[in-house]
Amino acid sequence: MPTRSEITYFGAGPAAMPTDILEKAAQALVDYEGTGLGIAEHSHRSALAAKIIEETKADLSTYLDIPDDYEIIFMQGGGSGEFSATVYNLVGAWVTRKQQAGADEEALRKLVAEELKVDYLVTGSWSLKAYQEACRLLGSEHVNLATDARTINEGKFGKIPGESTWKLSKNPAMVYYCDNETVDGVEFPKFPDVLAPAADGSGPIVIADMSSNILSRKVPVKNYSAIFFGAQKNLGVTGITVAVVKKTLLPPSCPQPAPALLRQLGLPIGPIVLSYETIAKNNSLYNTLSIFDVYVAGQVLKKLLATYPDRVDGQQAVADKKAALIYGALEKRPDVYRIVPDKTVRSRMNICFRVTGDDTDASEKSFLDASKKLGLEGLKGHRSVGGIRVSNYNSIPLEGAERLVKFLDEFGKA
């Protein structure tokens, strides 16, 4: 059996973790800082837990340069839970703003019927799932498919339509997109210009799923009303989801409407554990939070801050270099490898390609068998699209990417 040091794991998530952090976390599970109890046994309402939460929030703010007018909350339910949470919270905020502008219940009914829209940019499997969830919760009449990447790519994902073609609603409750599509290997190269705020701060209410590229590049947080990300790619282990929410969406600026009013308006009422207002008010401790998962995320952040004095910029340089090496190796052998997404939107985190040949399935099986013998694991593509997927998360060292590049070159010559 191989040892941990002999494996480079390119799985899409749960992702590999730095060994030193796992070893420290393993010790903390048995006895946390000499308390005689493991970290998973301490009360989530203890002073010890509160310190872990506050330090992790502070380190995340430092690393990503999150402005003071944003709240960081730890939630449960994963990215899929946030597909629902974003709808509940942002539609509720839309109703509150209409109330604050003077609309009574009768006027609100009319506004909901005629104006309420949530916009979705569908560029891959995960934004599609989020769009479908919005339709399920609100009804398709309130959900605007502002763009669908499949329409310009023969029914498949792999491109992002030009911004000039997006059919955005007038003043939607939110514009939602997935910054990096894990399944399809598509990443927005930058924040969309058409969604950028004006000089006075006005502009669309933008929400982004950053589950698989968070901590890997600089984020213009001020351009968003909220971003969210599961921990299990670049931040830690499965179990917590982080939401970074602009405080103008929270009380006292924007309290959620009363459930009775939402019923009268025919709008869905979300579970309280998906309420940004409730979770923020309780410092992420409305219900029992896994402090162990927050602790692991905190250790990842502390290591990143110690490794990169220039914070996320330093990690971005490494991520970009690894991605360039891998794509370069694939491009050298176009007779063997076919990169799936268009070059303009290739993900740095999830590199998707096919191994060509008379029998693609056989060629890819041979590729996977050969890579596994060398300790290059987790390269099989998502079951919905097949192919090969290299997940180039922060935990993959430069040496790991170089090992893969060497294999790509050798397999391509065989």
CSV table of C-alpha atoms in Angstrom, one decimal:
chain,number,residue,atom,x,y,z
A,1,MET,CA,0.0,0.0,0.0
A,2,PRO,CA,1.3,3.5,-0.8
A,3,THR,CA,2.2,6.0,1.9
A,4,ARG,CA,0.7,9.4,2.1
A,5,SER,CA,3.9,11.0,0.9
A,6,GLU,CA,3.7,8.9,-2.3
A,7,ILE,CA,0.3,10.2,-3.3
A,8,THR,CA,-0.6,13.4,-5.1
A,9,TYR,CA,-4.4,13.6,-4.9
A,10,PHE,CA,-6.1,15.7,-7.6
A,11,GLY,CA,-9.7,14.8,-6.5
A,12,ALA,CA,-12.4,17.5,-6.9
A,13,GLY,CA,-13.6,17.4,-3.3
A,14,PRO,CA,-13.3,16.6,-0.6
A,15,ALA,CA,-9.8,17.8,-1.6
A,16,ALA,CA,-6.4,16.9,-0.2
A,17,MET,CA,-5.3,18.6,3.0
A,18,PRO,CA,-1.8,19.6,4.0
A,19,THR,CA,-0.3,16.8,6.1
A,20,ASP,CA,1.0,19.0,8.9
A,21,ILE,CA,-2.5,20.5,9.4
A,22,LEU,CA,-4.1,17.0,9.5
A,23,GLU,CA,-1.5,15.9,12.1
A,24,LYS,CA,-2.2,18.9,14.2
A,25,ALA,CA,-6.0,18.4,13.9
A,26,ALA,CA,-5.7,14.8,14.8
A,27,GLN,CA,-3.9,15.7,18.0
A,28,ALA,CA,-6.6,18.4,18.7
A,29,LEU,CA,-9.3,15.7,18.4
A,30,VAL,CA,-7.7,13.8,21.2
A,31,ASP,CA,-6.6,16.6,23.5
A,32,TYR,CA,-7.1,20.3,22.6
A,33,GLU,CA,-4.4,22.5,24.1
A,34,GLY,CA,-4.0,20.4,27.2
A,35,THR,CA,-7.7,20.6,28.2
A,36,GLY,CA,-8.0,16.9,28.5
A,37,LEU,CA,-10.9,17.0,26.0
A,38,GLY,CA,-10.8,16.8,22.2
A,39,ILE,CA,-11.9,19.8,20.2
A,40,ALA,CA,-15.0,18.0,19.0
A,41,GLU,CA,-16.1,17.4,22.6
A,42,HIS,CA,-15.9,21.1,23.7
A,43,SER,CA,-19.2,23.0,23.8
A,44,HIS,CA,-19.7,25.1,20.7
A,45,ARG,CA,-20.8,27.9,23.2
A,46,SER,CA,-17.6,27.8,25.2
A,47,ALA,CA,-15.0,30.6,25.3
A,48,LEU,CA,-12.6,28.3,23.6
A,49,ALA,CA,-15.0,27.9,20.6
A,50,ALA,CA,-15.8,31.6,20.5
A,51,LYS,CA,-12.0,32.3,20.2
A,52,ILE,CA,-11.6,29.8,17.3
A,53,ILE,CA,-14.6,31.4,15.5
A,54,GLU,CA,-13.3,35.0,15.9
A,55,GLU,CA,-9.7,34.1,14.9
A,56,THR,CA,-10.9,32.3,11.8
A,57,LYS,CA,-13.1,35.2,10.8
A,58,ALA,CA,-10.2,37.7,11.4
A,59,ASP,CA,-7.7,35.6,9.4
A,60,LEU,CA,-10.1,35.1,6.5
A,61,SER,CA,-10.7,38.9,6.5
A,62,THR,CA,-7.0,39.6,6.4
A,63,TYR,CA,-6.2,37.0,3.7
A,64,LEU,CA,-9.0,38.1,1.4
A,65,ASP,CA,-9.0,41.8,2.4
A,66,ILE,CA,-12.7,41.7,3.3
A,67,PRO,CA,-14.1,45.2,4.1
A,68,ASP,CA,-15.5,45.9,7.6
A,69,ASP,CA,-19.0,46.4,6.2
A,70,TYR,CA,-19.3,42.6,5.5
A,71,GLU,CA,-20.3,39.9,8.0
A,72,ILE,CA,-18.7,36.4,7.9
A,73,ILE,CA,-20.9,33.6,9.0
A,74,PHE,CA,-20.4,29.8,9.2
A,75,MET,CA,-23.3,27.7,8.1
A,76,GLN,CA,-24.2,24.1,7.3
A,77,GLY,CA,-25.9,22.6,4.3
A,78,GLY,CA,-23.0,23.0,1.8
A,79,GLY,CA,-23.2,24.8,-1.5
A,80,SER,CA,-26.5,23.1,-2.3
A,81,GLY,CA,-28.0,24.6,0.9
A,82,GLU,CA,-26.8,28.0,-0.3
A,83,PHE,CA,-28.7,27.6,-3.6
A,84,SER,CA,-31.8,27.8,-1.4
A,85,ALA,CA,-30.5,30.3,1.2
A,86,THR,CA,-29.6,32.9,-1.4
A,87,VAL,CA,-33.2,32.8,-2.8
A,88,TYR,CA,-34.8,33.0,0.7
A,89,ASN,CA,-32.5,35.8,1.9
A,90,LEU,CA,-32.3,37.9,-1.2
A,91,VAL,CA,-36.0,37.7,-2.1
A,92,GLY,CA,-36.8,38.7,1.5
A,93,ALA,CA,-34.4,41.6,1.3
A,94,TRP,CA,-36.2,42.7,-2.0
A,95,VAL,CA,-39.5,42.7,-0.2
A,96,THR,CA,-38.1,44.7,2.7
A,97,ARG,CA,-36.7,47.3,0.4
A,98,LYS,CA,-40.1,47.7,-1.2
A,99,GLN,CA,-41.7,48.1,2.2
A,100,GLN,CA,-39.1,50.7,3.2
A,101,ALA,CA,-40.0,52.6,0.0
A,102,GLY,CA,-43.6,52.8,1.2
A,103,ALA,CA,-45.3,49.8,-0.4
A,104,ASP,CA,-48.2,48.4,1.6
A,105,GLU,CA,-49.4,44.8,1.4
A,106,GLU,CA,-51.6,45.4,-1.6
A,107,ALA,CA,-48.9,47.2,-3.5
A,108,LEU,CA,-46.4,44.5,-2.6
A,109,ARG,CA,-48.7,41.8,-4.1
A,110,LYS,CA,-48.7,43.8,-7.4
A,111,LEU,CA,-44.9,44.3,-7.3
A,112,VAL,CA,-44.3,40.6,-6.6
A,113,ALA,CA,-46.5,39.6,-9.5
A,114,GLU,CA,-45.1,42.2,-12.0
A,115,GLU,CA,-41.5,42.9,-11.0
A,116,LEU,CA,-39.9,40.2,-8.8
A,117,LYS,CA,-37.1,38.5,-10.6
A,118,VAL,CA,-33.9,36.7,-9.7
A,119,ASP,CA,-31.3,36.5,-12.5
A,120,TYR,CA,-29.0,33.5,-13.2
A,121,LEU,CA,-26.0,33.2,-15.3
A,122,VAL,CA,-25.9,29.4,-16.2
A,123,THR,CA,-22.3,28.5,-17.2
A,124,GLY,CA,-22.0,25.0,-15.8
A,125,SER,CA,-23.6,22.2,-13.8
A,126,TRP,CA,-23.6,24.0,-10.5
A,127,SER,CA,-25.1,27.2,-11.6
A,128,LEU,CA,-27.7,25.1,-13.5
A,129,LYS,CA,-28.6,23.4,-10.2
A,130,ALA,CA,-28.9,26.7,-8.4
A,131,TYR,CA,-31.1,28.0,-11.2
A,132,GLN,CA,-33.3,24.9,-11.0
A,133,GLU,CA,-33.6,25.3,-7.2
A,134,ALA,CA,-34.7,28.9,-7.6
A,135,CYS,CA,-37.4,27.8,-10.1
A,136,ARG,CA,-38.6,25.1,-7.7
A,137,LEU,CA,-38.8,27.6,-4.8
A,138,LEU,CA,-40.2,30.7,-6.5
A,139,GLY,CA,-41.8,29.5,-9.7
A,140,SER,CA,-40.2,29.9,-13.1
A,141,GLU,CA,-42.1,33.1,-13.7
A,142,HIS,CA,-39.9,34.9,-11.1
A,143,VAL,CA,-36.6,33.4,-12.4
A,144,ASN,CA,-34.8,34.9,-15.3
A,145,LEU,CA,-32.2,32.8,-17.2
A,146,ALA,CA,-30.0,35.8,-18.2
A,147,THR,CA,-27.6,33.6,-20.1
A,148,ASP,CA,-27.2,29.9,-20.8
A,149,ALA,CA,-23.7,28.9,-22.0
A,150,ARG,CA,-25.0,25.7,-23.7
A,151,THR,CA,-26.7,27.9,-26.4
A,152,ILE,CA,-23.3,28.8,-27.9
A,153,ASN,CA,-21.6,25.5,-27.5
A,154,GLU,CA,-23.8,22.8,-29.2
A,155,GLY,CA,-25.7,22.1,-26.0
A,156,LYS,CA,-22.7,21.6,-23.8
A,157,PHE,CA,-20.9,23.8,-21.2
A,158,GLY,CA,-17.4,25.0,-21.9
A,159,LYS,CA,-17.8,28.7,-22.9
A,160,ILE,CA,-19.2,31.9,-21.3
A,161,PRO,CA,-21.4,34.0,-23.6
A,162,GLY,CA,-20.3,37.5,-24.2
A,163,GLU,CA,-21.7,40.0,-21.6
A,164,SER,CA,-23.4,42.0,-24.3
A,165,THR,CA,-25.7,39.1,-24.9
A,166,TRP,CA,-26.8,38.7,-21.3
A,167,LYS,CA,-30.5,39.5,-20.8
A,168,LEU,CA,-30.4,41.0,-17.3
A,169,SER,CA,-33.6,42.0,-15.6
A,170,LYS,CA,-34.3,45.6,-14.4
A,171,ASN,CA,-33.5,45.8,-10.7
A,172,PRO,CA,-33.6,42.0,-9.9
A,173,ALA,CA,-33.5,40.8,-6.4
A,174,MET,CA,-30.1,39.3,-7.2
A,175,VAL,CA,-27.8,38.3,-10.1
A,176,TYR,CA,-26.4,34.9,-9.3
A,177,TYR,CA,-23.4,33.1,-10.9
A,178,CYS,CA,-20.8,30.4,-10.1
A,179,ASP,CA,-17.3,31.8,-10.3
A,180,ASN,CA,-15.7,28.4,-11.0
A,181,GLU,CA,-17.6,25.4,-12.4
A,182,THR,CA,-16.0,22.4,-10.8
A,183,VAL,CA,-17.6,19.8,-13.1
A,184,ASP,CA,-17.1,21.6,-16.4
A,185,GLY,CA,-13.7,23.3,-15.9
A,186,VAL,CA,-15.0,26.8,-16.6
A,187,GLU,CA,-13.9,29.9,-14.5
A,188,PHE,CA,-14.8,33.5,-15.0
A,189,PRO,CA,-11.5,35.2,-15.8
A,190,LYS,CA,-12.6,38.3,-13.8
A,191,PHE,CA,-15.6,40.0,-12.3
A,192,PRO,CA,-18.1,40.7,-15.1
A,193,ASP,CA,-17.8,44.4,-16.3
A,194,VAL,CA,-21.6,44.6,-16.8
A,195,LEU,CA,-22.2,43.8,-13.1
A,196,ALA,CA,-19.7,46.3,-11.7
A,197,PRO,CA,-21.0,48.9,-9.3
A,198,ALA,CA,-21.2,52.5,-10.3
A,199,ALA,CA,-18.9,55.1,-8.6
A,200,ASP,CA,-21.7,55.9,-6.1
A,201,GLY,CA,-21.8,52.2,-5.1
A,202,SER,CA,-25.1,51.5,-6.9
A,203,GLY,CA,-25.5,48.6,-9.2
A,204,PRO,CA,-26.8,45.0,-9.3
A,205,ILE,CA,-27.0,42.9,-6.2
A,206,VAL,CA,-24.5,40.2,-7.1
A,207,ILE,CA,-24.2,36.8,-5.5
A,208,ALA,CA,-21.4,34.3,-6.3
A,209,ASP,CA,-20.7,30.7,-5.5
A,210,MET,CA,-16.9,30.5,-5.0
A,211,SER,CA,-16.7,27.0,-3.5
A,212,SER,CA,-13.9,25.7,-5.7
A,213,ASN,CA,-11.7,28.7,-6.3
A,214,ILE,CA,-11.9,30.7,-3.1
A,215,LEU,CA,-8.5,31.5,-1.5
A,216,SER,CA,-6.8,30.9,-4.9
A,217,ARG,CA,-7.1,34.4,-6.3
A,218,LYS,CA,-7.9,38.0,-5.3
A,219,VAL,CA,-11.6,38.7,-4.9
A,220,PRO,CA,-13.2,42.2,-5.3
A,221,VAL,CA,-15.4,41.6,-2.4
A,222,LYS,CA,-16.9,45.1,-2.5
A,223,ASN,CA,-18.5,44.2,-5.9
A,224,TYR,CA,-20.7,41.5,-4.3
A,225,SER,CA,-23.6,41.6,-1.9
A,226,ALA,CA,-22.7,38.0,-0.8
A,227,ILE,CA,-20.3,35.2,-1.7
A,228,PHE,CA,-20.4,31.7,-0.3
A,229,PHE,CA,-18.1,28.7,-0.4
A,230,GLY,CA,-18.0,25.2,1.0
A,231,ALA,CA,-14.8,24.5,3.0
A,232,GLN,CA,-13.9,21.2,1.3
A,233,LYS,CA,-11.9,22.5,-1.6
A,234,ASN,CA,-9.4,25.1,-0.5
A,235,LEU,CA,-10.4,25.9,3.0
A,236,GLY,CA,-10.7,22.8,5.0
A,237,VAL,CA,-12.8,19.7,5.5
A,238,THR,CA,-16.4,18.9,4.6
A,239,GLY,CA,-18.9,20.2,7.1
A,240,ILE,CA,-19.1,24.0,7.1
A,241,THR,CA,-20.1,26.6,4.5
A,242,VAL,CA,-18.9,30.2,4.7
A,243,ALA,CA,-21.0,33.1,3.6
A,244,VAL,CA,-19.6,36.6,3.4
A,245,VAL,CA,-22.6,39.0,3.5
A,246,LYS,CA,-22.8,42.7,3.1
A,247,LYS,CA,-24.2,44.2,6.2
A,248,THR,CA,-26.7,46.3,4.3
A,249,LEU,CA,-28.6,42.9,3.8
A,250,LEU,CA,-28.8,42.4,7.5
A,251,PRO,CA,-30.5,44.2,10.4
A,252,PRO,CA,-30.8,47.0,11.2
A,253,SER,CA,-30.6,48.1,7.5
A,254,CYS,CA,-32.6,45.3,6.1
A,255,PRO,CA,-34.5,43.0,8.5
A,256,GLN,CA,-36.2,40.0,6.9
A,257,PRO,CA,-40.0,40.4,6.4
A,258,ALA,CA,-42.4,38.7,8.8
A,259,PRO,CA,-43.3,35.1,7.8
A,260,ALA,CA,-47.0,36.1,7.8
A,261,LEU,CA,-46.3,38.7,5.1
A,262,LEU,CA,-44.4,36.3,3.0
A,263,ARG,CA,-47.3,33.9,3.2
A,264,GLN,CA,-49.7,36.6,2.1
A,265,LEU,CA,-47.5,37.3,-0.8
A,266,GLY,CA,-47.2,33.7,-1.8
A,267,LEU,CA,-43.4,33.6,-1.3
A,268,PRO,CA,-41.4,30.8,0.3
A,269,ILE,CA,-40.4,31.0,3.9
A,270,GLY,CA,-36.9,29.5,4.4
A,271,PRO,CA,-35.7,27.2,7.2
A,272,ILE,CA,-34.3,29.4,10.0
A,273,VAL,CA,-30.9,27.7,9.8
A,274,LEU,CA,-30.6,29.2,6.3
A,275,SER,CA,-31.4,32.7,7.5
A,276,TYR,CA,-28.4,35.0,7.2
A,277,GLU,CA,-30.0,37.3,9.7
A,278,THR,CA,-30.4,34.6,12.3
A,279,ILE,CA,-27.0,33.0,11.9
A,280,ALA,CA,-25.2,36.4,11.9
A,281,LYS,CA,-27.2,37.6,15.0
A,282,ASN,CA,-26.0,34.4,16.8
A,283,ASN,CA,-22.4,34.6,15.7
A,284,SER,CA,-22.9,31.4,13.7
A,285,LEU,CA,-24.0,29.6,16.8
A,286,TYR,CA,-27.8,29.5,16.4
A,287,ASN,CA,-27.5,25.7,16.3
A,288,THR,CA,-24.6,23.4,17.0
A,289,LEU,CA,-21.7,24.3,14.8
A,290,SER,CA,-18.9,21.9,14.2
A,291,ILE,CA,-16.1,23.8,15.9
A,292,PHE,CA,-13.6,21.2,14.7
A,293,ASP,CA,-14.3,22.1,11.1
A,294,VAL,CA,-13.9,25.8,11.9
A,295,TYR,CA,-10.6,25.0,13.7
A,296,VAL,CA,-9.3,23.2,10.6
A,297,ALA,CA,-10.2,26.1,8.3
A,298,GLY,CA,-8.5,28.4,10.8
A,299,GLN,CA,-5.3,26.4,10.6
A,300,VAL,CA,-5.4,26.4,6.8
A,301,LEU,CA,-5.7,30.2,6.9
A,302,LYS,CA,-2.9,30.6,9.5
A,303,LYS,CA,-0.6,28.5,7.3
A,304,LEU,CA,-1.5,30.6,4.2
A,305,LEU,CA,-0.8,33.8,6.0
A,306,ALA,CA,2.5,32.5,7.3
A,307,THR,CA,3.5,31.2,3.9
A,308,TYR,CA,2.5,34.3,1.9
A,309,PRO,CA,3.4,37.7,3.3
A,310,ASP,CA,1.5,39.2,0.4
A,311,ARG,CA,-1.5,37.0,1.3
A,312,VAL,CA,-3.8,35.8,-1.5
A,313,ASP,CA,-1.6,37.4,-4.1
A,314,GLY,CA,1.2,35.0,-3.3
A,315,GLN,CA,-1.1,32.0,-3.5
A,316,GLN,CA,-2.6,33.2,-6.7
A,317,ALA,CA,0.9,33.4,-8.3
A,318,VAL,CA,1.5,29.7,-7.4
A,319,ALA,CA,-2.0,28.6,-8.6
A,320,ASP,CA,-1.5,30.4,-11.9
A,321,LYS,CA,2.0,28.8,-12.4
A,322,LYS,CA,0.7,25.3,-11.7
A,323,ALA,CA,-2.2,25.8,-14.1
A,324,ALA,CA,0.0,27.1,-16.8
A,325,LEU,CA,2.4,24.1,-16.5
A,326,ILE,CA,-0.5,21.6,-16.8
A,327,TYR,CA,-2.3,23.4,-19.6
A,328,GLY,CA,1.1,23.8,-21.4
A,329,ALA,CA,1.7,20.0,-21.2
A,330,LEU,CA,-1.7,19.3,-22.6
A,331,GLU,CA,-1.3,21.8,-25.4
A,332,LYS,CA,2.0,20.3,-26.5
A,333,ARG,CA,0.2,17.1,-27.5
A,334,PRO,CA,-3.0,18.0,-29.2
A,335,ASP,CA,-2.9,14.6,-30.9
A,336,VAL,CA,-3.4,12.9,-27.5
A,337,TYR,CA,-5.2,15.5,-25.3
A,338,ARG,CA,-8.2,17.6,-26.0
A,339,ILE,CA,-8.9,20.4,-23.5
A,340,VAL,CA,-12.7,20.7,-23.0
A,341,PRO,CA,-13.4,24.3,-22.1
A,342,ASP,CA,-12.6,27.3,-24.4
A,343,LYS,CA,-9.2,28.8,-23.8
A,344,THR,CA,-10.8,32.1,-22.7
A,345,VAL,CA,-12.6,30.6,-19.7
A,346,ARG,CA,-10.3,27.7,-18.6
A,347,SER,CA,-10.4,27.0,-14.9
A,348,ARG,CA,-7.2,27.2,-13.0
A,349,MET,CA,-8.7,24.9,-10.3
A,350,ASN,CA,-10.4,22.2,-12.4
A,351,ILE,CA,-8.6,21.3,-15.6
A,352,CYS,CA,-10.9,19.1,-17.8
A,353,PHE,CA,-9.7,17.3,-20.8
A,354,ARG,CA,-10.2,14.1,-22.9
A,355,VAL,CA,-7.6,11.5,-23.9
A,356,THR,CA,-8.2,10.9,-27.6
A,357,GLY,CA,-7.8,7.8,-29.7
A,358,ASP,CA,-9.8,5.2,-31.6
A,359,ASP,CA,-11.6,4.3,-28.4
A,360,THR,CA,-11.7,7.3,-26.0
A,361,ASP,CA,-13.0,5.2,-23.1
A,362,ALA,CA,-10.2,2.7,-23.5
A,363,SER,CA,-7.6,5.5,-23.8
A,364,GLU,CA,-8.8,7.2,-20.7
A,365,LYS,CA,-8.9,3.9,-18.7
A,366,SER,CA,-5.3,3.3,-19.8
A,367,PHE,CA,-4.4,6.9,-18.7
A,368,LEU,CA,-6.0,6.5,-15.3
A,369,ASP,CA,-4.5,3.1,-14.7
A,370,ALA,CA,-1.0,4.4,-15.6
A,371,SER,CA,-1.4,7.5,-13.5
A,372,LYS,CA,-2.6,5.6,-10.5
A,373,LYS,CA,0.6,3.4,-10.6
A,374,LEU,CA,2.6,6.6,-10.1
A,375,GLY,CA,0.6,7.8,-7.2
A,376,LEU,CA,-1.4,10.4,-9.2
A,377,GLU,CA,-4.9,9.9,-7.8
A,378,GLY,CA,-8.3,11.4,-8.2
A,379,LEU,CA,-8.1,12.2,-11.9
A,380,LYS,CA,-11.3,10.7,-13.2
A,381,GLY,CA,-13.8,13.3,-14.5
A,382,HIS,CA,-17.2,13.9,-13.0
A,383,ARG,CA,-19.7,11.1,-13.7
A,384,SER,CA,-22.0,13.4,-15.6
A,385,VAL,CA,-19.4,14.4,-18.2
A,386,GLY,CA,-16.6,11.8,-18.1
A,387,GLY,CA,-13.1,12.5,-19.2
A,388,ILE,CA,-10.2,13.5,-17.0
A,389,ARG,CA,-10.2,16.3,-14.4
A,390,VAL,CA,-7.2,17.7,-12.6
A,391,SER,CA,-8.3,19.6,-9.5
A,392,ASN,CA,-5.4,22.0,-8.9
A,393,TYR,CA,-6.4,23.2,-5.5
A,394,ASN,CA,-4.1,25.1,-3.1
A,395,SER,CA,-3.1,21.9,-1.3
A,396,ILE,CA,-1.4,20.6,-4.5
A,397,PRO,CA,2.2,21.7,-4.2
A,398,LEU,CA,4.2,22.9,-7.2
A,399,GLU,CA,6.1,19.6,-7.1
A,400,GLY,CA,2.9,17.7,-7.4
A,401,ALA,CA,1.9,19.6,-10.5
A,402,GLU,CA,5.4,19.0,-12.0
A,403,ARG,CA,5.0,15.2,-11.3
A,404,LEU,CA,1.7,15.3,-13.3
A,405,VAL,CA,3.3,17.3,-16.1
A,406,LYS,CA,6.1,14.7,-16.4
A,407,PHE,CA,3.5,11.9,-16.6
A,408,LEU,CA,1.4,13.8,-19.2
A,409,ASP,CA,4.5,14.2,-21.4
A,410,GLU,CA,5.6,10.5,-21.0
A,411,PHE,CA,2.1,9.2,-21.6
A,412,GLY,CA,1.7,11.4,-24.6
A,413,LYS,CA,4.8,10.0,-26.2
A,414,ALA,CA,3.9,6.4,-25.6
